[in-house]
Coordinates of C-alpha atoms in Angstrom, one line a residue:
Chain A
M215 CA 0.0 0.0 0.0
T216 CA 3.0 2.3 -0.2
T217 CA 2.3 3.8 -3.6
W218 CA -1.4 4.1 -3.9
L219 CA -1.3 7.9 -3.5
P220 CA 2.0 9.3 -5.0
T221 CA 0.5 12.7 -5.8
L222 CA -2.7 14.7 -5.7
K223 CA -2.1 16.1 -9.1
T224 CA -4.2 14.9 -12.0
K225 CA -4.3 15.9 -15.6
T226 CA -8.1 16.5 -15.7
P227 CA -11.0 17.1 -13.3
E228 CA -12.3 13.7 -14.1
E229 CA -9.2 12.0 -13.1
G230 CA -9.3 14.1 -9.9
Y231 CA -12.8 12.8 -9.3
D232 CA -11.7 9.2 -9.8
L233 CA -8.8 9.8 -7.3
A234 CA -11.3 11.2 -4.8
V235 CA -13.4 8.0 -5.2
K236 CA -10.3 6.0 -4.5
M237 CA -9.4 8.0 -1.5
A238 CA -12.8 7.5 0.0
R239 CA -12.5 3.7 -0.5
V240 CA -9.0 3.4 1.0
A241 CA -10.2 4.6 4.5
V242 CA -12.8 1.8 4.4
K243 CA -10.1 -0.7 3.6
L244 CA -7.9 0.5 6.4
T245 CA -10.7 0.1 8.9
Q246 CA -12.0 -3.2 7.5
P247 CA -8.9 -4.8 6.0
D248 CA -10.7 -8.2 5.4
A249 CA -11.6 -8.2 1.7
E250 CA -14.1 -11.0 2.2
V251 CA -16.0 -9.0 4.8
R252 CA -16.0 -5.9 2.4
D253 CA -17.3 -8.1 -0.4
R254 CA -20.0 -9.4 1.9
L255 CA -21.0 -5.8 2.9
R256 CA -20.9 -4.4 -0.6
P257 CA -24.1 -5.7 -2.2
K258 CA -26.1 -4.6 0.9
Y259 CA -24.9 -1.0 1.0
A260 CA -25.0 -0.7 -2.8
E261 CA -28.7 -1.0 -2.4
D262 CA -28.9 1.3 0.5
S263 CA -29.7 4.9 -0.5
A264 CA -28.4 6.3 2.8
A265 CA -25.0 4.5 2.3
L266 CA -24.8 5.5 -1.3
I267 CA -25.3 9.2 -0.5
A268 CA -22.9 9.0 2.5
S269 CA -20.3 7.6 0.2
S270 CA -20.9 10.4 -2.3
Q271 CA -20.4 12.9 0.6
V272 CA -16.9 11.4 1.3
V273 CA -16.0 11.7 -2.4
A274 CA -17.1 15.3 -2.4
T275 CA -14.9 16.1 0.6
H276 CA -11.9 14.4 -1.0
F277 CA -12.6 16.0 -4.3
A278 CA -12.5 19.5 -2.7
T279 CA -9.0 18.7 -1.6
V280 CA -7.8 17.3 -4.9
A281 CA -9.4 20.2 -6.8
A282 CA -7.5 22.7 -4.5
A283 CA -4.3 20.8 -5.0
N284 CA -4.7 21.2 -8.7
G285 CA -5.5 24.9 -8.7
Y286 CA -8.9 23.8 -9.9
W287 CA -7.4 22.8 -13.2
A288 CA -7.3 26.5 -14.2
D289 CA -6.5 25.7 -17.9
A290 CA -9.3 23.2 -18.3
Chain W
M271 CA -17.7 8.3 -18.8
T272 CA -14.5 10.0 -20.0
T273 CA -15.9 13.5 -20.7
W274 CA -18.5 14.1 -18.0
L275 CA -16.4 16.6 -16.1
P276 CA -14.2 18.5 -18.7
T277 CA -13.9 21.6 -16.4
L278 CA -15.1 23.1 -13.2
K279 CA -15.7 26.4 -14.9
T280 CA -19.2 27.5 -15.6
K281 CA -20.7 30.7 -17.0
T282 CA -23.1 31.4 -14.1
P283 CA -23.7 30.3 -10.5
E284 CA -26.8 28.4 -11.6
E285 CA -24.8 26.3 -14.0
G286 CA -22.3 25.8 -11.2
Y287 CA -25.1 24.5 -9.0
D288 CA -26.3 22.2 -11.7
L289 CA -22.8 20.9 -12.1
A290 CA -22.6 20.2 -8.3
V291 CA -25.8 18.2 -8.5
K292 CA -24.3 16.2 -11.3
M293 CA -21.1 15.6 -9.3
A294 CA -23.1 14.4 -6.4
R295 CA -24.9 11.9 -8.6
V296 CA -21.9 10.5 -10.4
A297 CA -20.4 9.1 -7.1
V298 CA -23.6 7.2 -6.6
K299 CA -23.4 5.8 -10.1
L300 CA -19.8 4.7 -9.5
T301 CA -20.8 2.8 -6.3
Q302 CA -24.0 1.4 -7.8
P303 CA -23.3 1.1 -11.5
D304 CA -26.6 -0.9 -12.1
A305 CA -29.1 1.6 -13.5
E306 CA -31.9 -0.8 -12.7
V307 CA -31.1 -0.9 -9.1
R308 CA -30.7 2.9 -8.9
D309 CA -34.1 3.2 -10.6
R310 CA -35.6 0.9 -8.0
L311 CA -34.0 2.9 -5.1
R312 CA -35.0 6.3 -6.5
P313 CA -38.7 6.5 -5.7
K314 CA -38.1 5.3 -2.1
Y315 CA -35.4 7.9 -1.3
A316 CA -37.1 10.6 -3.2
E317 CA -39.8 10.3 -0.5
D318 CA -37.4 10.0 2.4
S319 CA -36.6 13.4 4.0
A320 CA -33.4 12.3 5.5
A321 CA -32.1 11.1 2.1
L322 CA -33.2 14.3 0.4
I323 CA -31.4 16.4 2.9
A324 CA -28.3 14.2 2.8
S325 CA -28.3 14.6 -1.0
S326 CA -28.5 18.4 -0.6
Q327 CA -25.5 18.2 1.7
V328 CA -23.4 16.5 -0.9
V329 CA -24.5 19.2 -3.5
A330 CA -23.5 21.9 -1.0
T331 CA -20.0 20.4 -0.6
H332 CA -19.5 20.1 -4.3
F333 CA -20.9 23.6 -4.9
A334 CA -18.3 25.0 -2.5
T335 CA -15.6 23.5 -4.7
V336 CA -17.2 24.7 -8.0
A337 CA -17.7 28.2 -6.6
A338 CA -14.1 28.5 -5.5
A339 CA -13.0 27.2 -9.0
N340 CA -14.9 30.0 -10.5
G341 CA -13.6 32.7 -8.2
Y342 CA -17.2 32.9 -7.0
W343 CA -18.3 34.3 -10.4
A344 CA -16.9 37.7 -9.3
D345 CA -18.6 39.6 -12.1
A346 CA -22.0 38.1 -11.5
Chain X
M65 CA -35.4 27.8 -12.9
T66 CA -32.9 29.7 -15.0
T67 CA -32.6 32.8 -12.8
W68 CA -32.9 31.6 -9.2
L69 CA -29.2 32.1 -8.5
P70 CA -28.0 35.1 -10.6
T71 CA -25.2 35.8 -8.1
L72 CA -23.7 34.8 -4.8
K73 CA -23.3 38.5 -3.8
T74 CA -25.6 39.9 -1.2
K75 CA -25.7 43.2 0.5
T76 CA -25.7 41.9 4.1
P77 CA -24.8 38.7 6.0
E78 CA -28.5 38.1 6.7
E79 CA -29.3 38.2 3.0
G80 CA -26.4 35.8 2.5
Y81 CA -27.9 33.5 5.1
D82 CA -31.3 33.6 3.4
L83 CA -29.6 32.7 0.1
A84 CA -27.9 29.7 1.8
V85 CA -31.3 28.6 3.0
K86 CA -32.7 28.8 -0.5
M87 CA -29.6 27.0 -1.9
A88 CA -30.2 24.1 0.5
R89 CA -33.8 23.8 -0.6
V90 CA -33.3 23.9 -4.3
A91 CA -31.3 20.6 -4.2
V92 CA -34.2 18.9 -2.5
K93 CA -36.5 20.2 -5.2
L94 CA -34.2 19.0 -7.9
T95 CA -34.2 15.5 -6.4
Q96 CA -37.9 15.5 -5.6
P97 CA -39.5 17.7 -8.3
D98 CA -43.1 16.8 -7.3
A99 CA -44.3 19.7 -5.1
E100 CA -47.1 17.5 -3.8
V101 CA -44.7 14.9 -2.4
R102 CA -42.6 17.7 -0.8
D103 CA -45.7 19.2 0.8
R104 CA -46.6 15.8 2.2
L105 CA -43.0 15.2 3.6
R106 CA -42.7 18.7 5.1
P107 CA -44.9 18.4 8.2
K108 CA -43.2 15.2 9.1
Y109 CA -39.6 16.4 8.9
A110 CA -40.5 19.8 10.4
E111 CA -41.2 17.8 13.6
D112 CA -38.2 15.6 13.3
S113 CA -35.2 17.0 15.2
A114 CA -32.6 15.0 13.2
A115 CA -34.0 16.4 9.9
L116 CA -34.1 19.9 11.2
I117 CA -30.5 19.7 12.4
A118 CA -29.4 18.1 9.1
S119 CA -31.1 20.9 7.2
S120 CA -29.3 23.4 9.3
Q121 CA -26.0 21.6 8.4
V122 CA -26.7 22.1 4.7
V123 CA -27.4 25.8 5.3
A124 CA -24.1 26.1 7.2
T125 CA -22.2 24.6 4.3
H126 CA -23.8 26.9 1.7
F127 CA -23.4 29.9 4.0
A128 CA -19.6 29.3 4.2
T129 CA -19.5 29.5 0.4
V130 CA -21.7 32.6 0.2
A131 CA -19.7 34.3 3.0
A132 CA -16.4 33.6 1.1
A133 CA -18.0 34.9 -2.1
N134 CA -18.8 38.2 -0.3
G135 CA -15.4 38.6 1.3
Y136 CA -17.2 38.0 4.6
W137 CA -18.9 41.4 4.1
A138 CA -15.8 43.1 5.3
D139 CA -17.5 46.5 5.8
A140 CA -20.4 45.1 7.8
Chain L
M86 CA -35.7 38.9 11.8
T87 CA -34.0 41.7 9.8
T88 CA -31.2 42.4 12.2
W89 CA -30.2 39.1 13.8
L90 CA -27.0 38.9 11.7
P91 CA -25.6 42.4 11.1
T92 CA -22.0 41.3 10.9
L93 CA -19.8 38.2 11.2
K94 CA -17.2 40.3 13.1
T95 CA -16.9 39.6 16.8
K96 CA -14.5 40.9 19.4
T97 CA -13.3 37.5 20.7
P98 CA -13.3 33.9 19.7
E99 CA -15.9 33.1 22.4
E100 CA -18.3 35.7 20.9
G101 CA -17.6 34.1 17.5
Y102 CA -18.5 30.7 19.0
D103 CA -21.7 32.1 20.4
L104 CA -22.6 33.6 17.1
A105 CA -22.0 30.2 15.4
V106 CA -24.4 28.6 17.9
K107 CA -27.0 31.3 17.0
M108 CA -26.5 30.7 13.3
A109 CA -27.1 27.0 13.7
R110 CA -30.3 27.6 15.5
V111 CA -31.8 30.2 13.1
A112 CA -31.9 27.6 10.3
V113 CA -34.0 25.4 12.5
K114 CA -36.3 28.2 13.2
L115 CA -36.7 29.0 9.5
T116 CA -37.6 25.4 8.8
Q117 CA -39.9 25.0 11.8
P118 CA -41.2 28.5 12.5
D119 CA -43.7 27.3 15.1
A120 CA -42.1 28.0 18.5
E121 CA -44.5 25.7 20.2
V122 CA -43.4 22.7 18.1
R123 CA -39.7 23.6 18.7
D124 CA -40.4 23.7 22.5
R125 CA -42.0 20.3 22.2
L126 CA -39.0 18.9 20.3
R127 CA -36.4 20.4 22.5
P128 CA -36.5 18.2 25.6
K129 CA -36.4 15.1 23.4
Y130 CA -33.4 16.0 21.4
A131 CA -31.6 17.5 24.3
E132 CA -31.5 14.0 25.7
D133 CA -30.5 12.4 22.4
S134 CA -26.8 12.0 22.0
A135 CA -26.9 11.8 18.2
A136 CA -28.9 15.1 18.0
L137 CA -26.5 16.8 20.4
I138 CA -23.5 15.8 18.4
A139 CA -25.2 16.7 15.1
S140 CA -25.9 20.2 16.5
S141 CA -22.3 20.5 17.6
Q142 CA -21.3 19.7 14.0
V143 CA -23.4 22.5 12.6
V144 CA -21.8 24.9 15.2
A145 CA -18.4 23.8 14.1
T146 CA -19.2 24.5 10.4
H147 CA -20.5 28.0 11.2
F148 CA -17.6 28.7 13.5
A149 CA -15.2 27.9 10.7
T150 CA -16.9 30.7 8.7
V151 CA -17.0 33.2 11.5
A152 CA -13.3 32.5 12.4
A153 CA -12.3 33.1 8.8
A154 CA -14.3 36.3 8.7
N155 CA -12.4 37.5 11.8
G156 CA -9.0 36.6 10.5
Y157 CA -8.9 34.0 13.3
W158 CA -8.7 36.9 15.8
A159 CA -5.0 37.3 15.0
D160 CA -4.4 39.5 18.0
A161 CA -6.0 37.2 20.5
Chain Z
M222 CA -18.1 30.5 30.6
T223 CA -16.6 33.8 29.5
T224 CA -13.0 32.7 29.2
W225 CA -13.1 29.2 27.9
L226 CA -11.9 30.3 24.4
P227 CA -9.5 33.2 24.7
T228 CA -7.6 32.4 21.5
L229 CA -7.3 29.8 18.7
K230 CA -3.6 30.0 18.9
T231 CA -1.8 27.0 20.4
K232 CA 1.9 26.1 20.8
T233 CA 1.7 22.7 19.1
P234 CA -0.6 20.7 16.9
E235 CA -1.5 18.4 19.8
E236 CA -2.7 21.4 21.9
G237 CA -4.7 22.5 18.8
Y238 CA -6.3 19.1 18.7
D239 CA -7.1 19.2 22.4
L240 CA -8.7 22.6 21.8
A241 CA -10.8 21.1 19.0
V242 CA -12.0 18.4 21.3
K243 CA -13.0 21.1 23.8
M244 CA -14.8 23.1 21.2
A245 CA -16.8 20.1 20.1
R246 CA -17.9 19.5 23.7
V247 CA -18.9 23.1 24.5
A248 CA -21.6 23.1 21.8
V249 CA -23.1 20.0 23.5
K250 CA -23.0 21.7 26.9
L251 CA -24.8 24.8 25.4
T252 CA -27.6 22.7 24.0
Q253 CA -27.9 20.4 27.1
P254 CA -26.7 22.6 30.0
D255 CA -27.8 20.1 32.6
A256 CA -24.6 18.2 33.7
E257 CA -26.6 15.4 35.2
V258 CA -28.3 14.7 31.9
R259 CA -25.0 14.8 30.1
D260 CA -23.5 12.4 32.7
R261 CA -26.4 10.1 32.1
L262 CA -26.1 10.2 28.3
R263 CA -22.3 9.7 28.3
P264 CA -21.9 6.0 29.1
K265 CA -24.5 5.1 26.5
Y266 CA -22.9 7.1 23.7
A267 CA -19.4 6.2 24.7
E268 CA -20.4 2.6 23.7
D269 CA -22.1 3.7 20.5
S270 CA -19.8 3.5 17.5
A271 CA -21.9 5.9 15.5
A272 CA -21.8 8.5 18.2
L273 CA -18.1 8.1 18.7
I274 CA -17.4 8.5 15.0
A275 CA -19.8 11.5 14.8
S276 CA -17.9 13.2 17.7
S277 CA -14.7 12.6 15.9
Q278 CA -16.2 14.3 12.9
V279 CA -16.9 17.4 14.9
V280 CA -13.4 17.4 16.2
A281 CA -12.1 17.2 12.7
T282 CA -14.1 20.2 11.6
H283 CA -12.9 22.3 14.6
F284 CA -9.3 21.1 14.1
A285 CA -9.4 22.4 10.5
T286 CA -10.2 25.8 11.9
V287 CA -7.7 25.8 14.7
A288 CA -5.0 24.5 12.3
A289 CA -5.7 27.3 9.8
A290 CA -5.6 29.9 12.7
N291 CA -2.2 28.6 13.6
G292 CA -0.8 28.7 10.0
Y293 CA -0.6 24.9 10.4
W294 CA 2.2 25.4 12.9
A295 CA 4.6 26.0 10.1
D296 CA 7.7 25.7 12.3
A297 CA 6.6 22.3 13.8
Chain Y
M80 CA -0.2 11.1 24.6
T81 CA 2.0 14.2 24.5
T82 CA 3.8 13.4 21.3
W83 CA 1.3 11.7 19.0
L84 CA 1.0 14.8 16.8
P85 CA 4.3 16.6 16.7
T86 CA 3.6 18.1 13.2
L87 CA 1.2 18.1 10.3
K88 CA 4.0 17.9 7.8
T89 CA 4.6 14.6 6.0
K90 CA 6.9 13.6 3.3
T91 CA 4.3 12.2 1.0
P92 CA 0.6 12.3 0.4
E93 CA 0.3 8.7 1.6
E94 CA 1.9 9.6 4.9
G95 CA -0.5 12.5 5.1
Y96 CA -3.4 10.1 4.6
D97 CA -2.1 7.8 7.3
L98 CA -1.8 10.7 9.6
A99 CA -5.4 11.6 8.9
V100 CA -6.5 8.1 9.7
K101 CA -4.6 8.4 13.0
M102 CA -6.2 11.8 13.8
A103 CA -9.6 10.3 13.2
R104 CA -9.0 7.5 15.7
V105 CA -7.5 9.7 18.4
A106 CA -10.8 11.5 18.9
V107 CA -12.6 8.2 19.5
K108 CA -9.9 7.2 22.0
L109 CA -10.4 10.5 23.9
T110 CA -14.1 10.0 24.1
Q111 CA -13.9 6.3 24.9
P112 CA -10.6 5.9 26.7
D113 CA -11.3 2.3 27.7
A114 CA -9.4 0.2 25.2
E115 CA -11.4 -2.9 26.2
V116 CA -14.7 -1.2 25.3
R117 CA -13.2 0.0 22.0
D118 CA -12.0 -3.5 21.2
R119 CA -15.5 -4.8 21.9
L120 CA -17.0 -2.2 19.6
R121 CA -14.5 -2.7 16.8
P122 CA -15.7 -6.0 15.2
K123 CA -19.3 -4.7 15.2
Y124 CA -18.6 -1.4 13.5
A125 CA -16.1 -2.9 11.1
E126 CA -19.0 -4.9 9.6
D127 CA -21.3 -1.9 9.6
S128 CA -21.3 -0.1 6.3
A129 CA -22.6 3.1 7.7
A130 CA -19.9 3.2 10.4
L131 CA -17.2 2.5 7.8
I132 CA -18.4 5.2 5.6
A133 CA -18.7 7.7 8.5
S134 CA -15.1 6.9 9.5
S135 CA -14.0 7.5 6.0
Q136 CA -15.7 10.9 6.1
V137 CA -13.7 11.8 9.2
V138 CA -10.5 10.8 7.5
A139 CA -11.4 12.9 4.5
T140 CA -11.9 16.0 6.7
H141 CA -8.6 15.5 8.5
F142 CA -6.9 14.8 5.2
A143 CA -8.0 18.2 3.8
T144 CA -6.3 19.8 6.7
V145 CA -3.1 17.8 6.4
A146 CA -3.0 18.4 2.7
A147 CA -3.3 22.2 3.1
A148 CA -0.6 22.1 5.8
N149 CA 1.7 20.5 3.3
G150 CA 0.9 22.8 0.5
Y151 CA -0.6 19.8 -1.2
W152 CA 2.9 18.3 -1.6
A153 CA 3.5 20.6 -4.5
D154 CA 6.6 18.7 -5.7
A155 CA 4.9 15.3 -5.6

């Protein structure tokens, strides 16, 4: 897990968004390292509106950081 | 899905708000890629106050980022 | 809905707060466009502490953006 | 309600904190304008840990804005 | 309660973190001023994961403010 | 506990992320200092999607602070 986040810089806003998604997921992995358990939880929460929205909130928070780190992709 | 977020720049605050709404929804799609499941969930959460407010919170977080990216539309 | 958010500038902090309240509500409308459903939900959530506090959280997030957009109303 | 928020400036951090508390409460009042209902809800949520913590979260968000507006009270 | 928050400045990041914890708790006290009630609630929520995580979220929000107020302790 | 947070500076974004995870956990420890209770709660919440996502949210908030403190690791 030493190289999953080498930089906050991305070429485009989309890539920044994808990075934010990744950053949201890593915290879950660190708290629940057992992939089998996560696989078991996934179908349930993927059908749970509250969980989906809460996940989207985490992505939004990370995206704010990534966007700032990229100067909001001023040239895009 | 390669071009859904080409830039954070928008001409007006309203367009920035609409973009924030879109950004909130994309994270849900990435977590629950099955459109059929999302369509099944939608009517339920659209009648659930807590879910509606939580969605609005995600929009608010993304809007903060979009607004900063646009210099708060200083000329508007 | 093209002109509900022409600018983030307001003359006073109070007007900025009112704008934040409006911004919080618009996201709910966009997710649940049916006014009848919203009217049906309203009395229930207006008596639900958790929903009231969650709404206040959304307002706080939007107010942070509006306040920044107004330079915190430095002359006020 | 025209003068409840004349400025975000406060003399001290404590006063800024008190203002943040006020700002958190006003949104609740705007959503539930009936004082009688709010009085009825209050004892319940004042004994509800989740509600107390959620309220504290709203205060924290508003305090961030008030603190920024005051340059973090640099001389304090 | 007039002097609990004389400044946001702290000598070290740890002291800033402790201040953030204090700031999170004061809002709870202001909403539920009865120490006896708070003492009664405490054991329950201290065994409630959701409440513990929500408290940690409030601390995180206040810490962001305290850290900014201290220029992120640039010399630390 | 006097030296757990000597600085917000980290060499890499990953180390900053790990620090954010640590910062999220310390608040839980301060509210529930009994390690035995925390150990008892852990397995339950590690299988609770809502708790995992909420934890990830706290990490995201702390990471925003750590990233800002590090100038977003401009050279990374």
